[in-house]
């Protein structure tokens, strides 16, 4: 009988699942739990929570470790976001549980070669091509000091490829990342992002507004909001809702006195789904390429039309369900056209998303990969 025990190391506390990376982690843990895995969950966090009942419900054990952001770590040859997640207790706790280890992102791999883990099978879930991610943030960042620090982090990740040889399997969340990783490791597999949606909402007809949603603590998303506010200032007869759990004042300053643009402070995932359900168009935009963005998947499950630019989705099975635009002029034209068009593609979307993008379906892909290693 195959062993269904699994260690998972998360780069952050995955609850609440309120931004891209931890959404993928949380719903992956949940899906693996639902198909019968016993999960020992190890989480790094800046603040250790007093209560984590939601994680206990889907894990046999939950461990927390502090993220130690000491300034002198900037002088390490290791990326700051890797060395700040170094804790000897992690290796000690992992060693106690004789089960494969799923490392969620390169940030969690500081102790991957610890001698206590030499007999463990190791799987790496890539969350990003980190050097591209930090390069992109550096370009979008306004602060000169932060630009330099993010550039340094990107440089260090470029020289951190040796970690790939320390794992038995690499699982990527985009085809873009998979093609990059195949250059460094023979065993790579594309498993789409986990997102927590079970069914496509049976929406038809017209919604009330266009919507953009995202974490506005990231410089790329802030740049996108600046861009979209300027777009909708040119469309006074079309309404835009900007939904986020952060940076309300930043958005309100951009909006100024324009009545057709509104900021909504997100409470939780259910609140986001309610806003998406009422919308007619969801706009997902990015100025940096990084595979498939989770925001676009949430939109496809929960709203009507989805407009994307070429940096949002690199999987044609999914991008074919969206309207792709490349320029501001094309975006404005599509907003105008789709605003007058009734939505009727629910059945096509349901047929693709509820199988190809099913969390349970993709958890079984990971199960198959682990079984081949044992």
PDB file of N, CA, C and O in Angstrom, residues 51-118:
ATOM      1  N   UNK A  51      -3.922  31.403  16.721  1.00  0.00           N
ATOM      2  CA  UNK A  51      -4.900  30.376  16.389  1.00  0.00           C
ATOM      3  C   UNK A  51      -4.841  30.096  14.890  1.00  0.00           C
ATOM      4  O   UNK A  51      -4.694  31.019  14.088  1.00  0.00           O
ATOM      5  N   UNK A  52      -4.936  28.824  14.540  1.00  0.00           N
ATOM      6  CA  UNK A  52      -4.910  28.446  13.115  1.00  0.00           C
ATOM      7  C   UNK A  52      -5.754  27.189  12.909  1.00  0.00           C
ATOM      8  O   UNK A  52      -5.315  26.199  12.351  1.00  0.00           O
ATOM      9  N   UNK A  53      -6.986  27.277  13.348  1.00  0.00           N
ATOM     10  CA  UNK A  53      -7.906  26.147  13.266  1.00  0.00           C
ATOM     11  C   UNK A  53      -8.172  25.712  11.822  1.00  0.00           C
ATOM     12  O   UNK A  53      -8.354  24.530  11.546  1.00  0.00           O
ATOM     13  N   UNK A  54      -8.190  26.682  10.900  1.00  0.00           N
ATOM     14  CA  UNK A  54      -8.446  26.351   9.493  1.00  0.00           C
ATOM     15  C   UNK A  54      -7.344  25.468   8.914  1.00  0.00           C
ATOM     16  O   UNK A  54      -7.600  24.607   8.074  1.00  0.00           O
ATOM     17  N   UNK A  55      -6.102  25.685   9.374  1.00  0.00           N
ATOM     18  CA  UNK A  55      -4.988  24.851   8.921  1.00  0.00           C
ATOM     19  C   UNK A  55      -4.992  23.495   9.616  1.00  0.00           C
ATOM     20  O   UNK A  55      -4.687  22.465   8.999  1.00  0.00           O
ATOM     21  N   UNK A  56      -5.363  23.478  10.876  1.00  0.00           N
ATOM     22  CA  UNK A  56      -5.448  22.207  11.615  1.00  0.00           C
ATOM     23  C   UNK A  56      -6.497  21.282  11.002  1.00  0.00           C
ATOM     24  O   UNK A  56      -6.357  20.051  11.053  1.00  0.00           O
ATOM     25  N   UNK A  57      -7.545  21.882  10.429  1.00  0.00           N
ATOM     26  CA  UNK A  57      -8.635  21.078   9.866  1.00  0.00           C
ATOM     27  C   UNK A  57      -8.195  20.280   8.647  1.00  0.00           C
ATOM     28  O   UNK A  57      -8.809  19.260   8.312  1.00  0.00           O
ATOM     29  N   UNK A  58      -7.119  20.714   7.983  1.00  0.00           N
ATOM     30  CA  UNK A  58      -6.677  20.024   6.766  1.00  0.00           C
ATOM     31  C   UNK A  58      -5.258  19.462   6.903  1.00  0.00           C
ATOM     32  O   UNK A  58      -4.696  18.962   5.920  1.00  0.00           O
ATOM     33  N   UNK A  59      -4.709  19.524   8.115  1.00  0.00           N
ATOM     34  CA  UNK A  59      -3.343  19.044   8.343  1.00  0.00           C
ATOM     35  C   UNK A  59      -3.293  18.201   9.611  1.00  0.00           C
ATOM     36  O   UNK A  59      -3.988  18.495  10.586  1.00  0.00           O
ATOM     37  N   UNK A  60      -2.435  17.188   9.604  1.00  0.00           N
ATOM     38  CA  UNK A  60      -2.252  16.371  10.808  1.00  0.00           C
ATOM     39  C   UNK A  60      -1.473  17.148  11.861  1.00  0.00           C
ATOM     40  O   UNK A  60      -1.759  17.055  13.055  1.00  0.00           O
ATOM     41  N   UNK A  61      -0.466  17.907  11.398  1.00  0.00           N
ATOM     42  CA  UNK A  61       0.325  18.758  12.292  1.00  0.00           C
ATOM     43  C   UNK A  61       0.649  20.051  11.568  1.00  0.00           C
ATOM     44  O   UNK A  61       0.839  20.066  10.340  1.00  0.00           O
ATOM     45  N   UNK A  62       0.731  21.136  12.334  1.00  0.00           N
ATOM     46  CA  UNK A  62       1.103  22.438  11.777  1.00  0.00           C
ATOM     47  C   UNK A  62       2.237  23.014  12.619  1.00  0.00           C
ATOM     48  O   UNK A  62       2.136  23.094  13.847  1.00  0.00           O
ATOM     49  N   UNK A  63       3.323  23.372  11.952  1.00  0.00           N
ATOM     50  CA  UNK A  63       4.474  23.982  12.616  1.00  0.00           C
ATOM     51  C   UNK A  63       4.670  25.386  12.047  1.00  0.00           C
ATOM     52  O   UNK A  63       4.501  25.605  10.848  1.00  0.00           O
ATOM     53  N   UNK A  64       5.066  26.343  12.908  1.00  0.00           N
ATOM     54  CA  UNK A  64       5.388  27.688  12.440  1.00  0.00           C
ATOM     55  C   UNK A  64       6.828  28.032  12.797  1.00  0.00           C
ATOM     56  O   UNK A  64       7.336  27.650  13.857  1.00  0.00           O
ATOM     57  N   UNK A  65       7.479  28.764  11.897  1.00  0.00           N
ATOM     58  CA  UNK A  65       8.856  29.204  12.071  1.00  0.00           C
ATOM     59  C   UNK A  65       8.933  30.685  11.710  1.00  0.00           C
ATOM     60  O   UNK A  65       8.334  31.112  10.724  1.00  0.00           O
ATOM     61  N   UNK A  66       9.688  31.478  12.463  1.00  0.00           N
ATOM     62  CA  UNK A  66       9.746  32.914  12.169  1.00  0.00           C
ATOM     63  C   UNK A  66      10.596  33.220  10.945  1.00  0.00           C
ATOM     64  O   UNK A  66      11.634  32.587  10.719  1.00  0.00           O
ATOM     65  N   UNK A  67      10.153  34.185  10.137  1.00  0.00           N
ATOM     66  CA  UNK A  67      10.995  34.742   9.085  1.00  0.00           C
ATOM     67  C   UNK A  67      11.905  35.770   9.741  1.00  0.00           C
ATOM     68  O   UNK A  67      11.426  36.733  10.352  1.00  0.00           O
ATOM     69  N   UNK A  68      13.213  35.548   9.653  1.00  0.00           N
ATOM     70  CA  UNK A  68      14.182  36.398  10.362  1.00  0.00           C
ATOM     71  C   UNK A  68      14.844  37.350   9.367  1.00  0.00           C
ATOM     72  O   UNK A  68      15.780  36.972   8.673  1.00  0.00           O
ATOM     73  N   UNK A  69      14.374  38.565   9.312  1.00  0.00           N
ATOM     74  CA  UNK A  69      14.861  39.519   8.320  1.00  0.00           C
ATOM     75  C   UNK A  69      15.954  40.418   8.909  1.00  0.00           C
ATOM     76  O   UNK A  69      15.796  41.627   9.038  1.00  0.00           O
ATOM     77  N   UNK A  70      17.087  39.800   9.230  1.00  0.00           N
ATOM     78  CA  UNK A  70      18.208  40.548   9.786  1.00  0.00           C
ATOM     79  C   UNK A  70      18.904  41.333   8.671  1.00  0.00           C
ATOM     80  O   UNK A  70      19.167  40.782   7.584  1.00  0.00           O
ATOM     81  N   UNK A  71      19.240  42.609   8.885  1.00  0.00           N
ATOM     82  CA  UNK A  71      19.867  43.424   7.826  1.00  0.00           C
ATOM     83  C   UNK A  71      21.148  42.819   7.262  1.00  0.00           C
ATOM     84  O   UNK A  71      21.421  42.949   6.065  1.00  0.00           O
ATOM     85  N   UNK A  72      21.946  42.145   8.108  1.00  0.00           N
ATOM     86  CA  UNK A  72      23.212  41.600   7.606  1.00  0.00           C
ATOM     87  C   UNK A  72      22.996  40.459   6.612  1.00  0.00           C
ATOM     88  O   UNK A  72      23.923  40.052   5.904  1.00  0.00           O
ATOM     89  N   UNK A  73      21.766  39.932   6.516  1.00  0.00           N
ATOM     90  CA  UNK A  73      21.474  38.906   5.511  1.00  0.00           C
ATOM     91  C   UNK A  73      21.635  39.443   4.086  1.00  0.00           C
ATOM     92  O   UNK A  73      21.835  38.670   3.148  1.00  0.00           O
ATOM     93  N   UNK A  74      21.553  40.774   3.938  1.00  0.00           N
ATOM     94  CA  UNK A  74      21.720  41.351   2.598  1.00  0.00           C
ATOM     95  C   UNK A  74      23.121  41.105   2.042  1.00  0.00           C
ATOM     96  O   UNK A  74      23.343  41.187   0.839  1.00  0.00           O
ATOM     97  N   UNK A  75      24.075  40.799   2.934  1.00  0.00           N
ATOM     98  CA  UNK A  75      25.454  40.578   2.498  1.00  0.00           C
ATOM     99  C   UNK A  75      25.747  39.101   2.215  1.00  0.00           C
ATOM    100  O   UNK A  75      26.858  38.740   1.853  1.00  0.00           O
ATOM    101  N   UNK A  76      24.738  38.254   2.373  1.00  0.00           N
ATOM    102  CA  UNK A  76      24.900  36.833   2.079  1.00  0.00           C
ATOM    103  C   UNK A  76      24.868  36.592   0.571  1.00  0.00           C
ATOM    104  O   UNK A  76      24.226  37.347  -0.174  1.00  0.00           O
ATOM    105  N   UNK A  77      25.554  35.545   0.115  1.00  0.00           N
ATOM    106  CA  UNK A  77      25.477  35.188  -1.316  1.00  0.00           C
ATOM    107  C   UNK A  77      24.118  34.565  -1.644  1.00  0.00           C
ATOM    108  O   UNK A  77      23.717  34.505  -2.803  1.00  0.00           O
ATOM    109  N   UNK A  78      23.407  34.092  -0.614  1.00  0.00           N
ATOM    110  CA  UNK A  78      22.072  33.539  -0.815  1.00  0.00           C
ATOM    111  C   UNK A  78      21.058  34.677  -0.933  1.00  0.00           C
ATOM    112  O   UNK A  78      21.220  35.727  -0.308  1.00  0.00           O
ATOM    113  N   UNK A  79      19.992  34.486  -1.700  1.00  0.00           N
ATOM    114  CA  UNK A  79      18.938  35.510  -1.741  1.00  0.00           C
ATOM    115  C   UNK A  79      18.400  35.800  -0.341  1.00  0.00           C
ATOM    116  O   UNK A  79      18.273  34.886   0.490  1.00  0.00           O
ATOM    117  N   UNK A  80      18.116  37.055  -0.086  1.00  0.00           N
ATOM    118  CA  UNK A  80      17.609  37.471   1.228  1.00  0.00           C
ATOM    119  C   UNK A  80      16.357  36.691   1.611  1.00  0.00           C
ATOM    120  O   UNK A  80      16.188  36.271   2.757  1.00  0.00           O
ATOM    121  N   UNK A  81      15.462  36.485   0.634  1.00  0.00           N
ATOM    122  CA  UNK A  81      14.206  35.803   0.922  1.00  0.00           C
ATOM    123  C   UNK A  81      14.390  34.309   1.159  1.00  0.00           C
ATOM    124  O   UNK A  81      13.471  33.642   1.644  1.00  0.00           O
ATOM    125  N   UNK A  82      15.572  33.772   0.846  1.00  0.00           N
ATOM    126  CA  UNK A  82      15.891  32.373   1.162  1.00  0.00           C
ATOM    127  C   UNK A  82      16.515  32.268   2.551  1.00  0.00           C
ATOM    128  O   UNK A  82      16.044  31.513   3.403  1.00  0.00           O
ATOM    129  N   UNK A  83      17.570  33.040   2.786  1.00  0.00           N
ATOM    130  CA  UNK A  83      18.296  32.917   4.055  1.00  0.00           C
ATOM    131  C   UNK A  83      17.447  33.377   5.242  1.00  0.00           C
ATOM    132  O   UNK A  83      17.618  32.915   6.369  1.00  0.00           O
ATOM    133  N   UNK A  84      16.483  34.273   5.000  1.00  0.00           N
ATOM    134  CA  UNK A  84      15.605  34.715   6.088  1.00  0.00           C
ATOM    135  C   UNK A  84      14.630  33.614   6.503  1.00  0.00           C
ATOM    136  O   UNK A  84      13.967  33.719   7.535  1.00  0.00           O
ATOM    137  N   UNK A  85      14.562  32.548   5.694  1.00  0.00           N
ATOM    138  CA  UNK A  85      13.726  31.389   6.035  1.00  0.00           C
ATOM    139  C   UNK A  85      14.610  30.185   6.360  1.00  0.00           C
ATOM    140  O   UNK A  85      14.386  29.081   5.878  1.00  0.00           O
ATOM    141  N   UNK A  86      15.602  30.434   7.180  1.00  0.00           N
ATOM    142  CA  UNK A  86      16.498  29.366   7.646  1.00  0.00           C
ATOM    143  C   UNK A  86      16.237  29.130   9.127  1.00  0.00           C
ATOM    144  O   UNK A  86      16.358  30.045   9.936  1.00  0.00           O
ATOM    145  N   UNK A  87      15.844  27.922   9.488  1.00  0.00           N
ATOM    146  CA  UNK A  87      15.565  27.591  10.883  1.00  0.00           C
ATOM    147  C   UNK A  87      15.916  26.128  11.112  1.00  0.00           C
ATOM    148  O   UNK A  87      15.335  25.244  10.477  1.00  0.00           O
ATOM    149  N   UNK A  88      16.857  25.872  11.990  1.00  0.00           N
ATOM    150  CA  UNK A  88      17.332  24.494  12.220  1.00  0.00           C
ATOM    151  C   UNK A  88      16.209  23.584  12.705  1.00  0.00           C
ATOM    152  O   UNK A  88      16.241  22.368  12.470  1.00  0.00           O
ATOM    153  N   UNK A  89      15.199  24.164  13.361  1.00  0.00           N
ATOM    154  CA  UNK A  89      14.082  23.349  13.840  1.00  0.00           C
ATOM    155  C   UNK A  89      13.269  22.769  12.675  1.00  0.00           C
ATOM    156  O   UNK A  89      12.632  21.725  12.823  1.00  0.00           O
ATOM    157  N   UNK A  90      13.290  23.475  11.547  1.00  0.00           N
ATOM    158  CA  UNK A  90      12.584  22.965  10.374  1.00  0.00           C
ATOM    159  C   UNK A  90      13.176  21.622   9.946  1.00  0.00           C
ATOM    160  O   UNK A  90      12.445  20.640   9.771  1.00  0.00           O
ATOM    161  N   UNK A  91      14.489  21.564   9.789  1.00  0.00           N
ATOM    162  CA  UNK A  91      15.137  20.307   9.395  1.00  0.00           C
ATOM    163  C   UNK A  91      14.907  19.229  10.448  1.00  0.00           C
ATOM    164  O   UNK A  91      14.674  18.060  10.120  1.00  0.00           O
ATOM    165  N   UNK A  92      14.944  19.628  11.699  1.00  0.00           N
ATOM    166  CA  UNK A  92      14.714  18.672  12.797  1.00  0.00           C
ATOM    167  C   UNK A  92      13.313  18.081  12.720  1.00  0.00           C
ATOM    168  O   UNK A  92      13.127  16.860  12.843  1.00  0.00           O
ATOM    169  N   UNK A  93      12.312  18.919  12.500  1.00  0.00           N
ATOM    170  CA  UNK A  93      10.929  18.439  12.436  1.00  0.00           C
ATOM    171  C   UNK A  93      10.660  17.632  11.167  1.00  0.00           C
ATOM    172  O   UNK A  93       9.922  16.643  11.202  1.00  0.00           O
ATOM    173  N   UNK A  94      11.248  18.061  10.046  1.00  0.00           N
ATOM    174  CA  UNK A  94      11.084  17.300   8.809  1.00  0.00           C
ATOM    175  C   UNK A  94      11.702  15.914   8.926  1.00  0.00           C
ATOM    176  O   UNK A  94      11.161  14.921   8.425  1.00  0.00           O
ATOM    177  N   UNK A  95      12.844  15.838   9.595  1.00  0.00           N
ATOM    178  CA  UNK A  95      13.561  14.566   9.725  1.00  0.00           C
ATOM    179  C   UNK A  95      12.751  13.543  10.522  1.00  0.00           C
ATOM    180  O   UNK A  95      12.903  12.330  10.315  1.00  0.00           O
ATOM    181  N   UNK A  96      11.899  14.011  11.415  1.00  0.00           N
ATOM    182  CA  UNK A  96      11.095  13.100  12.245  1.00  0.00           C
ATOM    183  C   UNK A  96      10.027  12.372  11.443  1.00  0.00           C
ATOM    184  O   UNK A  96       9.544  11.313  11.854  1.00  0.00           O
ATOM    185  N   UNK A  97       9.635  12.968  10.319  1.00  0.00           N
ATOM    186  CA  UNK A  97       8.522  12.423   9.537  1.00  0.00           C
ATOM    187  C   UNK A  97       9.078  11.847   8.240  1.00  0.00           C
ATOM    188  O   UNK A  97       9.478  12.587   7.335  1.00  0.00           O
ATOM    189  N   UNK A  98       9.162  10.549   8.146  1.00  0.00           N
ATOM    190  CA  UNK A  98       9.762   9.887   6.982  1.00  0.00           C
ATOM    191  C   UNK A  98       8.775   9.897   5.823  1.00  0.00           C
ATOM    192  O   UNK A  98       8.078   8.924   5.541  1.00  0.00           O
ATOM    193  N   UNK A  99       8.713  11.039   5.162  1.00  0.00           N
ATOM    194  CA  UNK A  99       7.770  11.236   4.053  1.00  0.00           C
ATOM    195  C   UNK A  99       8.375  12.225   3.084  1.00  0.00           C
ATOM    196  O   UNK A  99       9.258  13.021   3.448  1.00  0.00           O
ATOM    197  N   UNK A 100       7.940  12.212   1.822  1.00  0.00           N
ATOM    198  CA  UNK A 100       8.426  13.200   0.850  1.00  0.00           C
ATOM    199  C   UNK A 100       8.176  14.624   1.340  1.00  0.00           C
ATOM    200  O   UNK A 100       7.256  14.882   2.125  1.00  0.00           O
ATOM    201  N   UNK A 101       9.026  15.546   0.861  1.00  0.00           N
ATOM    202  CA  UNK A 101       8.912  16.953   1.242  1.00  0.00           C
ATOM    203  C   UNK A 101       8.587  17.778   0.006  1.00  0.00           C
ATOM    204  O   UNK A 101       9.299  17.716  -0.997  1.00  0.00           O
ATOM    205  N   UNK A 102       7.502  18.536   0.081  1.00  0.00           N
ATOM    206  CA  UNK A 102       7.126  19.457  -0.985  1.00  0.00           C
ATOM    207  C   UNK A 102       7.521  20.867  -0.535  1.00  0.00           C
ATOM    208  O   UNK A 102       6.939  21.413   0.403  1.00  0.00           O
ATOM    209  N   UNK A 103       8.530  21.432  -1.178  1.00  0.00           N
ATOM    210  CA  UNK A 103       8.992  22.786  -0.867  1.00  0.00           C
ATOM    211  C   UNK A 103       8.213  23.769  -1.739  1.00  0.00           C
ATOM    212  O   UNK A 103       8.286  23.723  -2.970  1.00  0.00           O
ATOM    213  N   UNK A 104       7.476  24.672  -1.089  1.00  0.00           N
ATOM    214  CA  UNK A 104       6.657  25.649  -1.803  1.00  0.00           C
ATOM    215  C   UNK A 104       7.497  26.881  -2.128  1.00  0.00           C
ATOM    216  O   UNK A 104       7.612  27.821  -1.349  1.00  0.00           O
ATOM    217  N   UNK A 105       8.105  26.863  -3.299  1.00  0.00           N
ATOM    218  CA  UNK A 105       8.907  27.997  -3.749  1.00  0.00           C
ATOM    219  C   UNK A 105      10.358  27.899  -3.340  1.00  0.00           C
ATOM    220  O   UNK A 105      10.713  27.281  -2.326  1.00  0.00           O
ATOM    221  N   UNK A 106      11.227  28.522  -4.128  1.00  0.00           N
ATOM    222  CA  UNK A 106      12.663  28.528  -3.826  1.00  0.00           C
ATOM    223  C   UNK A 106      12.958  29.174  -2.478  1.00  0.00           C
ATOM    224  O   UNK A 106      13.971  28.863  -1.847  1.00  0.00           O
ATOM    225  N   UNK A 107      12.075  30.059  -2.030  1.00  0.00           N
ATOM    226  CA  UNK A 107      12.304  30.747  -0.753  1.00  0.00           C
ATOM    227  C   UNK A 107      12.411  29.779   0.426  1.00  0.00           C
ATOM    228  O   UNK A 107      12.994  30.120   1.452  1.00  0.00           O
ATOM    229  N   UNK A 108      11.859  28.581   0.296  1.00  0.00           N
ATOM    230  CA  UNK A 108      11.827  27.632   1.424  1.00  0.00           C
ATOM    231  C   UNK A 108      12.987  26.641   1.412  1.00  0.00           C
ATOM    232  O   UNK A 108      13.013  25.728   2.230  1.00  0.00           O
ATOM    233  N   UNK A 109      13.959  26.794   0.502  1.00  0.00           N
ATOM    234  CA  UNK A 109      14.933  25.733   0.252  1.00  0.00           C
ATOM    235  C   UNK A 109      16.285  25.930   0.927  1.00  0.00           C
ATOM    236  O   UNK A 109      17.253  25.246   0.600  1.00  0.00           O
ATOM    237  N   UNK A 110      16.383  26.838   1.891  1.00  0.00           N
ATOM    238  CA  UNK A 110      17.681  27.126   2.501  1.00  0.00           C
ATOM    239  C   UNK A 110      18.328  25.869   3.096  1.00  0.00           C
ATOM    240  O   UNK A 110      19.540  25.678   3.004  1.00  0.00           O
ATOM    241  N   UNK A 111      17.529  24.995   3.694  1.00  0.00           N
ATOM    242  CA  UNK A 111      18.064  23.804   4.379  1.00  0.00           C
ATOM    243  C   UNK A 111      17.827  22.526   3.587  1.00  0.00           C
ATOM    244  O   UNK A 111      17.883  21.422   4.143  1.00  0.00           O
ATOM    245  N   UNK A 112      17.619  22.661   2.278  1.00  0.00           N
ATOM    246  CA  UNK A 112      17.252  21.488   1.475  1.00  0.00           C
ATOM    247  C   UNK A 112      18.348  20.421   1.463  1.00  0.00           C
ATOM    248  O   UNK A 112      18.069  19.228   1.316  1.00  0.00           O
ATOM    249  N   UNK A 113      19.607  20.839   1.642  1.00  0.00           N
ATOM    250  CA  UNK A 113      20.719  19.884   1.624  1.00  0.00           C
ATOM    251  C   UNK A 113      21.202  19.503   3.025  1.00  0.00           C
ATOM    252  O   UNK A 113      22.280  18.926   3.171  1.00  0.00           O
ATOM    253  N   UNK A 114      20.395  19.810   4.034  1.00  0.00           N
ATOM    254  CA  UNK A 114      20.743  19.397   5.400  1.00  0.00           C
ATOM    255  C   UNK A 114      20.877  17.876   5.459  1.00  0.00           C
ATOM    256  O   UNK A 114      20.047  17.146   4.906  1.00  0.00           O
ATOM    257  N   UNK A 115      21.930  17.400   6.092  1.00  0.00           N
ATOM    258  CA  UNK A 115      22.227  15.957   6.119  1.00  0.00           C
ATOM    259  C   UNK A 115      21.094  15.141   6.723  1.00  0.00           C
ATOM    260  O   UNK A 115      20.920  13.964   6.391  1.00  0.00           O
ATOM    261  N   UNK A 116      20.291  15.748   7.594  1.00  0.00           N
ATOM    262  CA  UNK A 116      19.185  15.027   8.222  1.00  0.00           C
ATOM    263  C   UNK A 116      18.067  14.692   7.228  1.00  0.00           C
ATOM    264  O   UNK A 116      17.206  13.862   7.521  1.00  0.00           O
ATOM    265  N   UNK A 117      18.103  15.326   6.053  1.00  0.00           N
ATOM    266  CA  UNK A 117      17.039  15.137   5.060  1.00  0.00           C
ATOM    267  C   UNK A 117      17.520  14.344   3.846  1.00  0.00           C
ATOM    268  O   UNK A 117      16.809  14.249   2.844  1.00  0.00           O
ATOM    269  N   UNK A 118      18.704  13.740   3.948  1.00  0.00           N
ATOM    270  CA  UNK A 118      19.301  13.098   2.772  1.00  0.00           C
ATOM    271  C   UNK A 118      18.486  11.909   2.260  1.00  0.00           C
ATOM    272  O   UNK A 118      18.570  11.559   1.079  1.00  0.00           O
TER     273      UNK A 118
END
